[in-house]
Amino acid sequence: DAGITQSPRHKVTETGTPVTLRCHQTENHRYMYWYRQDPGHGLRLIHYSYGVKDTDKGEVSDGYSVSRSKTEDFLLTLESATSSQTSVYFCAISELDRGQYFGPGTRLTVT
Amino acid sequence: AQSVTQLGSHVSVSEGALVLLRCNYSSSVPPYLFWYVQYPNQGLQLLLKYTSAATLVKGINGFEAEFKKSETSFHLTKPSAHMSDAAEYFCAVKETSYDKVIFGPGTSLSVIP
């Protein structure tokens, strides 16, 4: 299995609070991604990174920001959490034409 | 723009029967194609991938998929379903090595004893 971990695995937070999710890899892969998974929507890309300090928006980036200061870490921040951001968040890593390898997910509940 | 459709959000098969999960894509160039499986409360796991080599791709757990350019399809099959195959299956596409991956909505597979 690819060495990819996510923390925390579960989090409950209140509306309006900031939340940061962490993705850590030990594979030295260049590309890292954050997705959210919701019933009826499959996986939707939030942000991705193609190198240290190089990031770009995905299809559902509003309300989210990311940072990648080291190859191994990719942080997803919800500046002010809303109930619509209740979801399961997955991090993934890849190298070019290989498939993506996914982390175990973080279940976030915003009350 | 790339897109992926998966016919049937839920598929049920009997144990030992053929599994067929359908995937069609739209792409302006020969794409990279993937199938992923997700077991309950887990992340996605790569089953197999097509990257312009052989059109019939064999993956893990006895699954295979055939790329048919004329039909823009990449259907997933397994000759004999096992109870452990019950999971959510996602088809995905990207047009080049550098593109983002686009996922289909997923198909939930149930296996009936």
mmCIF file with all atom_site columns, C-alpha atoms in Angstrom:
data_model
loop_
_atom_site.group_PDB
_atom_site.id
_atom_site.type_symbol
_atom_site.label_atom_id
_atom_site.label_alt_id
_atom_site.label_comp_id
_atom_site.label_asym_id
_atom_site.label_entity_id
_atom_site.label_seq_id
_atom_site.pdbx_PDB_ins_code
_atom_site.Cartn_x
_atom_site.Cartn_y
_atom_site.Cartn_z
_atom_site.occupancy
_atom_site.B_iso_or_equiv
_atom_site.pdbx_formal_charge
_atom_site.auth_seq_id
_atom_site.auth_comp_id
_atom_site.auth_asym_id
_atom_site.auth_atom_id
_atom_site.pdbx_PDB_model_num
ATOM 1   C CA . ASP A 1 1   ? 0.000   0.000   0.000   1.00 0.00 ? 1   ASP A CA 1
ATOM 2   C CA . ALA A 1 2   ? 1.097   3.524   -0.768  1.00 0.00 ? 2   ALA A CA 1
ATOM 3   C CA . GLY A 1 3   ? 2.327   5.367   2.295   1.00 0.00 ? 3   GLY A CA 1
ATOM 4   C CA . ILE A 1 4   ? -0.367  7.966   2.652   1.00 0.00 ? 4   ILE A CA 1
ATOM 5   C CA . THR A 1 5   ? -2.051  9.019   5.891   1.00 0.00 ? 5   THR A CA 1
ATOM 6   C CA . GLN A 1 6   ? -4.667  11.567  6.777   1.00 0.00 ? 6   GLN A CA 1
ATOM 7   C CA . SER A 1 7   ? -5.292  13.307  10.072  1.00 0.00 ? 7   SER A CA 1
ATOM 8   C CA . PRO A 1 8   ? -7.570  13.597  11.837  1.00 0.00 ? 8   PRO A CA 1
ATOM 9   C CA . ARG A 1 9   ? -9.677  10.629  10.737  1.00 0.00 ? 9   ARG A CA 1
ATOM 10  C CA . HIS A 1 10  ? -12.826 12.057  12.307  1.00 0.00 ? 10  HIS A CA 1
ATOM 11  C CA . LYS A 1 11  ? -13.696 15.579  13.337  1.00 0.00 ? 11  LYS A CA 1
ATOM 12  C CA . VAL A 1 12  ? -16.780 17.363  14.553  1.00 0.00 ? 12  VAL A CA 1
ATOM 13  C CA . THR A 1 13  ? -16.673 21.149  14.525  1.00 0.00 ? 13  THR A CA 1
ATOM 14  C CA . GLU A 1 14  ? -19.035 24.081  14.757  1.00 0.00 ? 14  GLU A CA 1
ATOM 15  C CA . THR A 1 15  ? -20.105 26.394  11.993  1.00 0.00 ? 15  THR A CA 1
ATOM 16  C CA . GLY A 1 16  ? -17.730 29.310  11.555  1.00 0.00 ? 16  GLY A CA 1
ATOM 17  C CA . THR A 1 17  ? -14.658 27.662  13.022  1.00 0.00 ? 17  THR A CA 1
ATOM 18  C CA . PRO A 1 18  ? -11.461 27.080  11.017  1.00 0.00 ? 18  PRO A CA 1
ATOM 19  C CA . VAL A 1 19  ? -10.471 23.500  10.280  1.00 0.00 ? 19  VAL A CA 1
ATOM 20  C CA . THR A 1 20  ? -7.251  22.080  8.850   1.00 0.00 ? 20  THR A CA 1
ATOM 21  C CA . LEU A 1 21  ? -6.919  18.579  7.474   1.00 0.00 ? 21  LEU A CA 1
ATOM 22  C CA . ARG A 1 22  ? -3.516  17.070  6.879   1.00 0.00 ? 22  ARG A CA 1
ATOM 23  C CA . CYS A 1 23  ? -2.335  14.630  4.238   1.00 0.00 ? 23  CYS A CA 1
ATOM 24  C CA . HIS A 1 24  ? 1.086   13.057  4.629   1.00 0.00 ? 24  HIS A CA 1
ATOM 25  C CA . GLN A 1 25  ? 2.883   10.819  2.134   1.00 0.00 ? 25  GLN A CA 1
ATOM 26  C CA . THR A 1 26  ? 6.094   8.836   2.304   1.00 0.00 ? 26  THR A CA 1
ATOM 27  C CA . GLU A 1 27  ? 6.235   8.030   -1.441  1.00 0.00 ? 27  GLU A CA 1
ATOM 28  C CA . ASN A 1 28  ? 7.836   11.270  -2.659  1.00 0.00 ? 28  ASN A CA 1
ATOM 29  C CA . HIS A 1 29  ? 5.104   11.603  -5.304  1.00 0.00 ? 29  HIS A CA 1
ATOM 30  C CA . ARG A 1 30  ? 4.919   14.928  -7.063  1.00 0.00 ? 30  ARG A CA 1
ATOM 31  C CA . TYR A 1 31  ? 1.134   15.240  -7.361  1.00 0.00 ? 31  TYR A CA 1
ATOM 32  C CA . MET A 1 32  ? -1.249  15.483  -4.431  1.00 0.00 ? 32  MET A CA 1
ATOM 33  C CA . TYR A 1 33  ? -5.016  16.004  -4.445  1.00 0.00 ? 33  TYR A CA 1
ATOM 34  C CA . TRP A 1 34  ? -7.880  16.756  -2.123  1.00 0.00 ? 34  TRP A CA 1
ATOM 35  C CA . TYR A 1 35  ? -11.339 15.386  -2.929  1.00 0.00 ? 35  TYR A CA 1
ATOM 36  C CA . ARG A 1 36  ? -14.641 15.399  -1.161  1.00 0.00 ? 36  ARG A CA 1
ATOM 37  C CA . GLN A 1 37  ? -17.089 12.539  -1.454  1.00 0.00 ? 37  GLN A CA 1
ATOM 38  C CA . ASP A 1 38  ? -20.806 13.049  -1.023  1.00 0.00 ? 38  ASP A CA 1
ATOM 39  C CA . PRO A 1 39  ? -23.746 10.746  -1.781  1.00 0.00 ? 39  PRO A CA 1
ATOM 40  C CA . GLY A 1 40  ? -24.913 11.219  -5.341  1.00 0.00 ? 40  GLY A CA 1
ATOM 41  C CA . HIS A 1 41  ? -21.869 13.271  -6.333  1.00 0.00 ? 41  HIS A CA 1
ATOM 42  C CA . GLY A 1 42  ? -19.051 10.750  -6.369  1.00 0.00 ? 42  GLY A CA 1
ATOM 43  C CA . LEU A 1 43  ? -15.639 12.311  -5.877  1.00 0.00 ? 43  LEU A CA 1
ATOM 44  C CA . ARG A 1 44  ? -15.156 15.989  -6.590  1.00 0.00 ? 44  ARG A CA 1
ATOM 45  C CA . LEU A 1 45  ? -11.759 17.613  -6.776  1.00 0.00 ? 45  LEU A CA 1
ATOM 46  C CA . ILE A 1 46  ? -11.224 20.507  -4.378  1.00 0.00 ? 46  ILE A CA 1
ATOM 47  C CA . HIS A 1 47  ? -7.578  21.466  -4.955  1.00 0.00 ? 47  HIS A CA 1
ATOM 48  C CA . TYR A 1 48  ? -4.461  19.787  -6.186  1.00 0.00 ? 48  TYR A CA 1
ATOM 49  C CA . SER A 1 49  ? -0.726  20.324  -6.105  1.00 0.00 ? 49  SER A CA 1
ATOM 50  C CA . TYR A 1 50  ? 1.912   19.569  -8.720  1.00 0.00 ? 50  TYR A CA 1
ATOM 51  C CA . GLY A 1 51  ? 4.873   20.425  -6.545  1.00 0.00 ? 51  GLY A CA 1
ATOM 52  C CA . VAL A 1 52  ? 6.012   22.322  -3.474  1.00 0.00 ? 52  VAL A CA 1
ATOM 53  C CA . LYS A 1 53  ? 4.201   25.677  -3.362  1.00 0.00 ? 53  LYS A CA 1
ATOM 54  C CA . ASP A 1 54  ? 2.472   24.851  -6.672  1.00 0.00 ? 54  ASP A CA 1
ATOM 55  C CA . THR A 1 55  ? -1.271  24.402  -6.280  1.00 0.00 ? 55  THR A CA 1
ATOM 56  C CA . ASP A 1 56  ? -4.382  24.883  -8.373  1.00 0.00 ? 56  ASP A CA 1
ATOM 57  C CA . LYS A 1 57  ? -8.137  24.856  -7.956  1.00 0.00 ? 57  LYS A CA 1
ATOM 58  C CA . GLY A 1 58  ? -10.430 21.975  -8.679  1.00 0.00 ? 58  GLY A CA 1
ATOM 59  C CA . GLU A 1 59  ? -14.145 22.016  -9.436  1.00 0.00 ? 59  GLU A CA 1
ATOM 60  C CA . VAL A 1 60  ? -15.368 22.761  -5.875  1.00 0.00 ? 60  VAL A CA 1
ATOM 61  C CA . SER A 1 61  ? -12.670 25.020  -4.415  1.00 0.00 ? 61  SER A CA 1
ATOM 62  C CA . ASP A 1 62  ? -14.852 27.776  -2.933  1.00 0.00 ? 62  ASP A CA 1
ATOM 63  C CA . GLY A 1 63  ? -14.441 27.947  0.845   1.00 0.00 ? 63  GLY A CA 1
ATOM 64  C CA . TYR A 1 64  ? -11.237 25.908  0.821   1.00 0.00 ? 64  TYR A CA 1
ATOM 65  C CA . SER A 1 65  ? -7.558  26.760  0.689   1.00 0.00 ? 65  SER A CA 1
ATOM 66  C CA . VAL A 1 66  ? -4.470  24.550  0.519   1.00 0.00 ? 66  VAL A CA 1
ATOM 67  C CA . SER A 1 67  ? -0.782  24.746  1.211   1.00 0.00 ? 67  SER A CA 1
ATOM 68  C CA . ARG A 1 68  ? 2.166   22.568  0.343   1.00 0.00 ? 68  ARG A CA 1
ATOM 69  C CA . SER A 1 69  ? 5.425   23.674  1.938   1.00 0.00 ? 69  SER A CA 1
ATOM 70  C CA . LYS A 1 70  ? 7.026   20.225  1.785   1.00 0.00 ? 70  LYS A CA 1
ATOM 71  C CA . THR A 1 71  ? 6.756   17.396  -0.730  1.00 0.00 ? 71  THR A CA 1
ATOM 72  C CA . GLU A 1 72  ? 5.270   15.071  1.845   1.00 0.00 ? 72  GLU A CA 1
ATOM 73  C CA . ASP A 1 73  ? 2.540   17.288  3.307   1.00 0.00 ? 73  ASP A CA 1
ATOM 74  C CA . PHE A 1 74  ? -0.569  18.795  1.733   1.00 0.00 ? 74  PHE A CA 1
ATOM 75  C CA . LEU A 1 75  ? -2.885  20.748  4.012   1.00 0.00 ? 75  LEU A CA 1
ATOM 76  C CA . LEU A 1 76  ? -6.533  21.554  3.347   1.00 0.00 ? 76  LEU A CA 1
ATOM 77  C CA . THR A 1 77  ? -8.037  24.450  5.312   1.00 0.00 ? 77  THR A CA 1
ATOM 78  C CA . LEU A 1 78  ? -11.644 25.416  5.725   1.00 0.00 ? 78  LEU A CA 1
ATOM 79  C CA . GLU A 1 79  ? -11.347 29.050  6.791   1.00 0.00 ? 79  GLU A CA 1
ATOM 80  C CA . SER A 1 80  ? -14.852 29.197  8.241   1.00 0.00 ? 80  SER A CA 1
ATOM 81  C CA . ALA A 1 81  ? -16.606 25.857  8.203   1.00 0.00 ? 81  ALA A CA 1
ATOM 82  C CA . THR A 1 82  ? -20.210 25.613  6.993   1.00 0.00 ? 82  THR A CA 1
ATOM 83  C CA . SER A 1 83  ? -22.700 22.771  7.227   1.00 0.00 ? 83  SER A CA 1
ATOM 84  C CA . SER A 1 84  ? -22.409 22.244  3.455   1.00 0.00 ? 84  SER A CA 1
ATOM 85  C CA . GLN A 1 85  ? -18.804 21.216  4.034   1.00 0.00 ? 85  GLN A CA 1
ATOM 86  C CA . THR A 1 86  ? -19.868 18.191  6.037   1.00 0.00 ? 86  THR A CA 1
ATOM 87  C CA . SER A 1 87  ? -18.375 15.400  3.971   1.00 0.00 ? 87  SER A CA 1
ATOM 88  C CA . VAL A 1 88  ? -15.752 12.720  3.719   1.00 0.00 ? 88  VAL A CA 1
ATOM 89  C CA . TYR A 1 89  ? -12.449 14.142  2.512   1.00 0.00 ? 89  TYR A CA 1
ATOM 90  C CA . PHE A 1 90  ? -9.892  12.051  0.662   1.00 0.00 ? 90  PHE A CA 1
ATOM 91  C CA . CYS A 1 91  ? -6.325  12.850  -0.153  1.00 0.00 ? 91  CYS A CA 1
ATOM 92  C CA . ALA A 1 92  ? -4.617  11.176  -3.114  1.00 0.00 ? 92  ALA A CA 1
ATOM 93  C CA . ILE A 1 93  ? -1.131  11.070  -4.566  1.00 0.00 ? 93  ILE A CA 1
ATOM 94  C CA . SER A 1 94  ? 0.153   10.161  -8.010  1.00 0.00 ? 94  SER A CA 1
ATOM 95  C CA . GLU A 1 95  ? 2.942   10.314  -10.521 1.00 0.00 ? 95  GLU A CA 1
ATOM 96  C CA . LEU A 1 96  ? 2.020   11.248  -14.111 1.00 0.00 ? 96  LEU A CA 1
ATOM 97  C CA . ASP A 1 97  ? 0.434   8.346   -15.970 1.00 0.00 ? 97  ASP A CA 1
ATOM 98  C CA . ARG A 1 98  ? 0.122   6.108   -12.984 1.00 0.00 ? 98  ARG A CA 1
ATOM 99  C CA . GLY A 1 99  ? -3.151  5.841   -11.132 1.00 0.00 ? 99  GLY A CA 1
ATOM 100 C CA . GLN A 1 100 ? -3.861  7.706   -7.956  1.00 0.00 ? 100 GLN A CA 1
ATOM 101 C CA . TYR A 1 101 ? -3.382  6.246   -4.507  1.00 0.00 ? 101 TYR A CA 1
ATOM 102 C CA . PHE A 1 102 ? -5.862  7.323   -1.875  1.00 0.00 ? 102 PHE A CA 1
ATOM 103 C CA . GLY A 1 103 ? -5.645  7.904   1.828   1.00 0.00 ? 103 GLY A CA 1
ATOM 104 C CA . PRO A 1 104 ? -8.162  6.411   4.270   1.00 0.00 ? 104 PRO A CA 1
ATOM 105 C CA . GLY A 1 105 ? -10.304 9.542   4.420   1.00 0.00 ? 105 GLY A CA 1
ATOM 106 C CA . THR A 1 106 ? -11.375 12.096  7.020   1.00 0.00 ? 106 THR A CA 1
ATOM 107 C CA . ARG A 1 107 ? -14.994 12.274  8.071   1.00 0.00 ? 107 ARG A CA 1
ATOM 108 C CA . LEU A 1 108 ? -15.844 15.899  8.879   1.00 0.00 ? 108 LEU A CA 1
ATOM 109 C CA . THR A 1 109 ? -19.099 16.955  10.483  1.00 0.00 ? 109 THR A CA 1
ATOM 110 C CA . VAL A 1 110 ? -19.954 20.641  10.775  1.00 0.00 ? 110 VAL A CA 1
ATOM 111 C CA . THR A 1 111 ? -22.759 21.317  13.242  1.00 0.00 ? 111 THR A CA 1
ATOM 112 C CA . ALA B 2 1   ? -14.243 18.505  -21.832 1.00 0.00 ? 1   ALA B CA 1
ATOM 113 C CA . GLN B 2 2   ? -13.785 15.108  -20.326 1.00 0.00 ? 2   GLN B CA 1
ATOM 114 C CA . SER B 2 3   ? -16.665 13.343  -18.639 1.00 0.00 ? 3   SER B CA 1
ATOM 115 C CA . VAL B 2 4   ? -17.491 9.869   -17.401 1.00 0.00 ? 4   VAL B CA 1
ATOM 116 C CA . THR B 2 5   ? -20.844 8.131   -17.185 1.00 0.00 ? 5   THR B CA 1
ATOM 117 C CA . GLN B 2 6   ? -21.542 4.892   -15.414 1.00 0.00 ? 6   GLN B CA 1
ATOM 118 C CA . LEU B 2 7   ? -24.766 3.184   -16.392 1.00 0.00 ? 7   LEU B CA 1
ATOM 119 C CA . GLY B 2 8   ? -26.558 1.918   -13.323 1.00 0.00 ? 8   GLY B CA 1
ATOM 120 C CA . SER B 2 9   ? -25.952 3.389   -9.892  1.00 0.00 ? 9   SER B CA 1
ATOM 121 C CA . HIS B 2 10  ? -26.755 -0.010  -8.360  1.00 0.00 ? 10  HIS B CA 1
ATOM 122 C CA . VAL B 2 11  ? -26.055 -3.453  -9.808  1.00 0.00 ? 11  VAL B CA 1
ATOM 123 C CA . SER B 2 12  ? -26.957 -6.774  -8.186  1.00 0.00 ? 12  SER B CA 1
ATOM 124 C CA . VAL B 2 13  ? -25.565 -10.124 -9.262  1.00 0.00 ? 13  VAL B CA 1
ATOM 125 C CA . SER B 2 14  ? -25.723 -13.611 -7.841  1.00 0.00 ? 14  SER B CA 1
ATOM 126 C CA . GLU B 2 15  ? -22.620 -15.175 -6.399  1.00 0.00 ? 15  GLU B CA 1
ATOM 127 C CA . GLY B 2 16  ? -20.798 -16.954 -9.229  1.00 0.00 ? 16  GLY B CA 1
ATOM 128 C CA . ALA B 2 17  ? -22.452 -14.896 -11.963 1.00 0.00 ? 17  ALA B CA 1
ATOM 129 C CA . LEU B 2 18  ? -20.788 -12.558 -14.422 1.00 0.00 ? 18  LEU B CA 1
ATOM 130 C CA . VAL B 2 19  ? -20.091 -9.037  -13.223 1.00 0.00 ? 19  VAL B CA 1
ATOM 131 C CA . LEU B 2 20  ? -20.436 -6.271  -15.827 1.00 0.00 ? 20  LEU B CA 1
ATOM 132 C CA . LEU B 2 21  ? -20.095 -2.631  -14.805 1.00 0.00 ? 21  LEU B CA 1
ATOM 133 C CA . ARG B 2 22  ? -20.430 -0.105  -17.577 1.00 0.00 ? 22  ARG B CA 1
ATOM 134 C CA . CYS B 2 23  ? -18.346 2.987   -18.162 1.00 0.00 ? 23  CYS B CA 1
ATOM 135 C CA . ASN B 2 24  ? -18.472 5.421   -21.062 1.00 0.00 ? 24  ASN B CA 1
ATOM 136 C CA . TYR B 2 25  ? -16.270 8.465   -21.419 1.00 0.00 ? 25  TYR B CA 1
ATOM 137 C CA . SER B 2 26  ? -16.019 11.528  -23.558 1.00 0.00 ? 26  SER B CA 1
ATOM 138 C CA . SER B 2 27  ? -12.607 12.732  -24.569 1.00 0.00 ? 27  SER B CA 1
ATOM 139 C CA . SER B 2 28  ? -11.123 14.462  -27.566 1.00 0.00 ? 28  SER B CA 1
ATOM 140 C CA . VAL B 2 29  ? -7.975  12.343  -27.474 1.00 0.00 ? 29  VAL B CA 1
ATOM 141 C CA . PRO B 2 30  ? -7.177  8.747   -26.536 1.00 0.00 ? 30  PRO B CA 1
ATOM 142 C CA . PRO B 2 31  ? -7.431  8.936   -22.781 1.00 0.00 ? 31  PRO B CA 1
ATOM 143 C CA . TYR B 2 32  ? -6.003  7.296   -19.730 1.00 0.00 ? 32  TYR B CA 1
ATOM 144 C CA . LEU B 2 33  ? -8.725  5.224   -18.083 1.00 0.00 ? 33  LEU B CA 1
ATOM 145 C CA . PHE B 2 34  ? -8.980  3.772   -14.605 1.00 0.00 ? 34  PHE B CA 1
ATOM 146 C CA . TRP B 2 35  ? -11.231 1.653   -12.440 1.00 0.00 ? 35  TRP B CA 1
ATOM 147 C CA . TYR B 2 36  ? -11.215 2.043   -8.675  1.00 0.00 ? 36  TYR B CA 1
ATOM 148 C CA . VAL B 2 37  ? -12.977 0.080   -5.946  1.00 0.00 ? 37  VAL B CA 1
ATOM 149 C CA . GLN B 2 38  ? -14.091 1.438   -2.596  1.00 0.00 ? 38  GLN B CA 1
ATOM 150 C CA . TYR B 2 39  ? -15.030 -0.840  0.274   1.00 0.00 ? 39  TYR B CA 1
ATOM 151 C CA . PRO B 2 40  ? -17.174 0.576   3.093   1.00 0.00 ? 40  PRO B CA 1
ATOM 152 C CA . ASN B 2 41  ? -15.401 3.170   5.226   1.00 0.00 ? 41  ASN B CA 1
ATOM 153 C CA . GLN B 2 42  ? -12.223 2.940   3.190   1.00 0.00 ? 42  GLN B CA 1
ATOM 154 C CA . GLY B 2 43  ? -10.426 4.991   0.560   1.00 0.00 ? 43  GLY B CA 1
ATOM 155 C CA . LEU B 2 44  ? -10.403 4.146   -3.133  1.00 0.00 ? 44  LEU B CA 1
ATOM 156 C CA . GLN B 2 45  ? -8.111  1.401   -4.393  1.00 0.00 ? 45  GLN B CA 1
ATOM 157 C CA . LEU B 2 46  ? -6.835  1.200   -7.967  1.00 0.00 ? 46  LEU B CA 1
ATOM 158 C CA . LEU B 2 47  ? -8.193  -1.917  -9.713  1.00 0.00 ? 47  LEU B CA 1
ATOM 159 C CA . LEU B 2 48  ? -6.671  -1.427  -13.133 1.00 0.00 ? 48  LEU B CA 1
ATOM 160 C CA . LYS B 2 49  ? -5.623  1.201   -15.634 1.00 0.00 ? 49  LYS B CA 1
ATOM 161 C CA . TYR B 2 50  ? -5.433  1.657   -19.402 1.00 0.00 ? 50  TYR B CA 1
ATOM 162 C CA . THR B 2 51  ? -2.607  3.814   -20.723 1.00 0.00 ? 51  THR B CA 1
ATOM 163 C CA . SER B 2 52  ? -2.634  3.156   -24.512 1.00 0.00 ? 52  SER B CA 1
ATOM 164 C CA . ALA B 2 53  ? -0.999  -0.257  -24.437 1.00 0.00 ? 53  ALA B CA 1
ATOM 165 C CA . ALA B 2 54  ? -3.087  -3.450  -24.738 1.00 0.00 ? 54  ALA B CA 1
ATOM 166 C CA . THR B 2 55  ? -6.809  -2.780  -25.049 1.00 0.00 ? 55  THR B CA 1
ATOM 167 C CA . LEU B 2 56  ? -7.686  -5.605  -22.666 1.00 0.00 ? 56  LEU B CA 1
ATOM 168 C CA . VAL B 2 57  ? -6.398  -4.737  -19.229 1.00 0.00 ? 57  VAL B CA 1
ATOM 169 C CA . LYS B 2 58  ? -6.199  -7.179  -16.364 1.00 0.00 ? 58  LYS B CA 1
ATOM 170 C CA . GLY B 2 59  ? -6.396  -5.948  -12.820 1.00 0.00 ? 59  GLY B CA 1
ATOM 171 C CA . ILE B 2 60  ? -6.439  -7.231  -9.304  1.00 0.00 ? 60  ILE B CA 1
ATOM 172 C CA . ASN B 2 61  ? -9.003  -9.634  -7.821  1.00 0.00 ? 61  ASN B CA 1
ATOM 173 C CA . GLY B 2 62  ? -9.810  -11.212 -11.208 1.00 0.00 ? 62  GLY B CA 1
ATOM 174 C CA . PHE B 2 63  ? -11.235 -8.057  -12.785 1.00 0.00 ? 63  PHE B CA 1
ATOM 175 C CA . GLU B 2 64  ? -10.500 -6.929  -16.304 1.00 0.00 ? 64  GLU B CA 1
ATOM 176 C CA . ALA B 2 65  ? -11.629 -4.150  -18.603 1.00 0.00 ? 65  ALA B CA 1
ATOM 177 C CA . GLU B 2 66  ? -11.587 -3.632  -22.337 1.00 0.00 ? 66  GLU B CA 1
ATOM 178 C CA . PHE B 2 67  ? -10.955 -0.299  -24.008 1.00 0.00 ? 67  PHE B CA 1
ATOM 179 C CA . LYS B 2 68  ? -13.171 0.144   -27.083 1.00 0.00 ? 68  LYS B CA 1
ATOM 180 C CA . LYS B 2 69  ? -12.382 3.373   -28.832 1.00 0.00 ? 69  LYS B CA 1
ATOM 181 C CA . SER B 2 70  ? -15.270 3.089   -31.315 1.00 0.00 ? 70  SER B CA 1
ATOM 182 C CA . GLU B 2 71  ? -17.743 2.824   -28.452 1.00 0.00 ? 71  GLU B CA 1
ATOM 183 C CA . THR B 2 72  ? -15.853 5.176   -26.082 1.00 0.00 ? 72  THR B CA 1
ATOM 184 C CA . SER B 2 73  ? -16.300 2.507   -23.459 1.00 0.00 ? 73  SER B CA 1
ATOM 185 C CA . PHE B 2 74  ? -14.212 0.899   -20.758 1.00 0.00 ? 74  PHE B CA 1
ATOM 186 C CA . HIS B 2 75  ? -16.496 -1.683  -19.150 1.00 0.00 ? 75  HIS B CA 1
ATOM 187 C CA . LEU B 2 76  ? -15.332 -3.681  -16.138 1.00 0.00 ? 76  LEU B CA 1
ATOM 188 C CA . THR B 2 77  ? -15.966 -7.431  -15.991 1.00 0.00 ? 77  THR B CA 1
ATOM 189 C CA . LYS B 2 78  ? -15.322 -10.414 -13.777 1.00 0.00 ? 78  LYS B CA 1
ATOM 190 C CA . PRO B 2 79  ? -16.354 -13.921 -14.832 1.00 0.00 ? 79  PRO B CA 1
ATOM 191 C CA . SER B 2 80  ? -17.588 -15.072 -11.433 1.00 0.00 ? 80  SER B CA 1
ATOM 192 C CA . ALA B 2 81  ? -18.732 -12.773 -8.640  1.00 0.00 ? 81  ALA B CA 1
ATOM 193 C CA . HIS B 2 82  ? -17.632 -13.374 -5.084  1.00 0.00 ? 82  HIS B CA 1
ATOM 194 C CA . MET B 2 83  ? -19.269 -12.028 -1.960  1.00 0.00 ? 83  MET B CA 1
ATOM 195 C CA . SER B 2 84  ? -16.142 -10.009 -1.255  1.00 0.00 ? 84  SER B CA 1
ATOM 196 C CA . ASP B 2 85  ? -16.665 -8.067  -4.516  1.00 0.00 ? 85  ASP B CA 1
ATOM 197 C CA . ALA B 2 86  ? -19.544 -6.120  -2.967  1.00 0.00 ? 86  ALA B CA 1
ATOM 198 C CA . ALA B 2 87  ? -18.344 -2.520  -3.028  1.00 0.00 ? 87  ALA B CA 1
ATOM 199 C CA . GLU B 2 88  ? -18.587 0.796   -4.866  1.00 0.00 ? 88  GLU B CA 1
ATOM 200 C CA . TYR B 2 89  ? -16.802 0.964   -8.204  1.00 0.00 ? 89  TYR B CA 1
ATOM 201 C CA . PHE B 2 90  ? -15.634 4.154   -9.883  1.00 0.00 ? 90  PHE B CA 1
ATOM 202 C CA . CYS B 2 91  ? -14.522 4.671   -13.463 1.00 0.00 ? 91  CYS B CA 1
ATOM 203 C CA . ALA B 2 92  ? -12.159 7.592   -14.091 1.00 0.00 ? 92  ALA B CA 1
ATOM 204 C CA . VAL B 2 93  ? -10.533 9.331   -17.064 1.00 0.00 ? 93  VAL B CA 1
ATOM 205 C CA . LYS B 2 94  ? -7.861  11.826  -17.872 1.00 0.00 ? 94  LYS B CA 1
ATOM 206 C CA . GLU B 2 95  ? -6.755  13.045  -21.280 1.00 0.00 ? 95  GLU B CA 1
ATOM 207 C CA . THR B 2 96  ? -3.030  13.376  -20.740 1.00 0.00 ? 96  THR B CA 1
ATOM 208 C CA . SER B 2 97  ? -0.459  12.541  -18.115 1.00 0.00 ? 97  SER B CA 1
ATOM 209 C CA . TYR B 2 98  ? -0.720  16.065  -16.754 1.00 0.00 ? 98  TYR B CA 1
ATOM 210 C CA . ASP B 2 99  ? -4.476  16.350  -16.539 1.00 0.00 ? 99  ASP B CA 1
ATOM 211 C CA . LYS B 2 100 ? -6.651  16.009  -13.511 1.00 0.00 ? 100 LYS B CA 1
ATOM 212 C CA . VAL B 2 101 ? -8.572  12.785  -13.113 1.00 0.00 ? 101 VAL B CA 1
ATOM 213 C CA . ILE B 2 102 ? -12.331 12.973  -13.613 1.00 0.00 ? 102 ILE B CA 1
ATOM 214 C CA . PHE B 2 103 ? -14.375 10.391  -11.734 1.00 0.00 ? 103 PHE B CA 1
ATOM 215 C CA . GLY B 2 104 ? -17.705 8.911   -12.666 1.00 0.00 ? 104 GLY B CA 1
ATOM 216 C CA . PRO B 2 105 ? -20.551 8.872   -10.137 1.00 0.00 ? 105 PRO B CA 1
ATOM 217 C CA . GLY B 2 106 ? -19.901 5.279   -9.120  1.00 0.00 ? 106 GLY B CA 1
ATOM 218 C CA . THR B 2 107 ? -21.783 1.977   -9.263  1.00 0.00 ? 107 THR B CA 1
ATOM 219 C CA . SER B 2 108 ? -22.655 0.082   -6.117  1.00 0.00 ? 108 SER B CA 1
ATOM 220 C CA . LEU B 2 109 ? -22.292 -3.666  -6.626  1.00 0.00 ? 109 LEU B CA 1
ATOM 221 C CA . SER B 2 110 ? -24.265 -6.088  -4.481  1.00 0.00 ? 110 SER B CA 1
ATOM 222 C CA . VAL B 2 111 ? -23.580 -9.823  -4.563  1.00 0.00 ? 111 VAL B CA 1
ATOM 223 C CA . ILE B 2 112 ? -26.475 -12.086 -3.630  1.00 0.00 ? 112 ILE B CA 1
ATOM 224 C CA . PRO B 2 113 ? -25.672 -15.445 -2.044  1.00 0.00 ? 113 PRO B CA 1
#
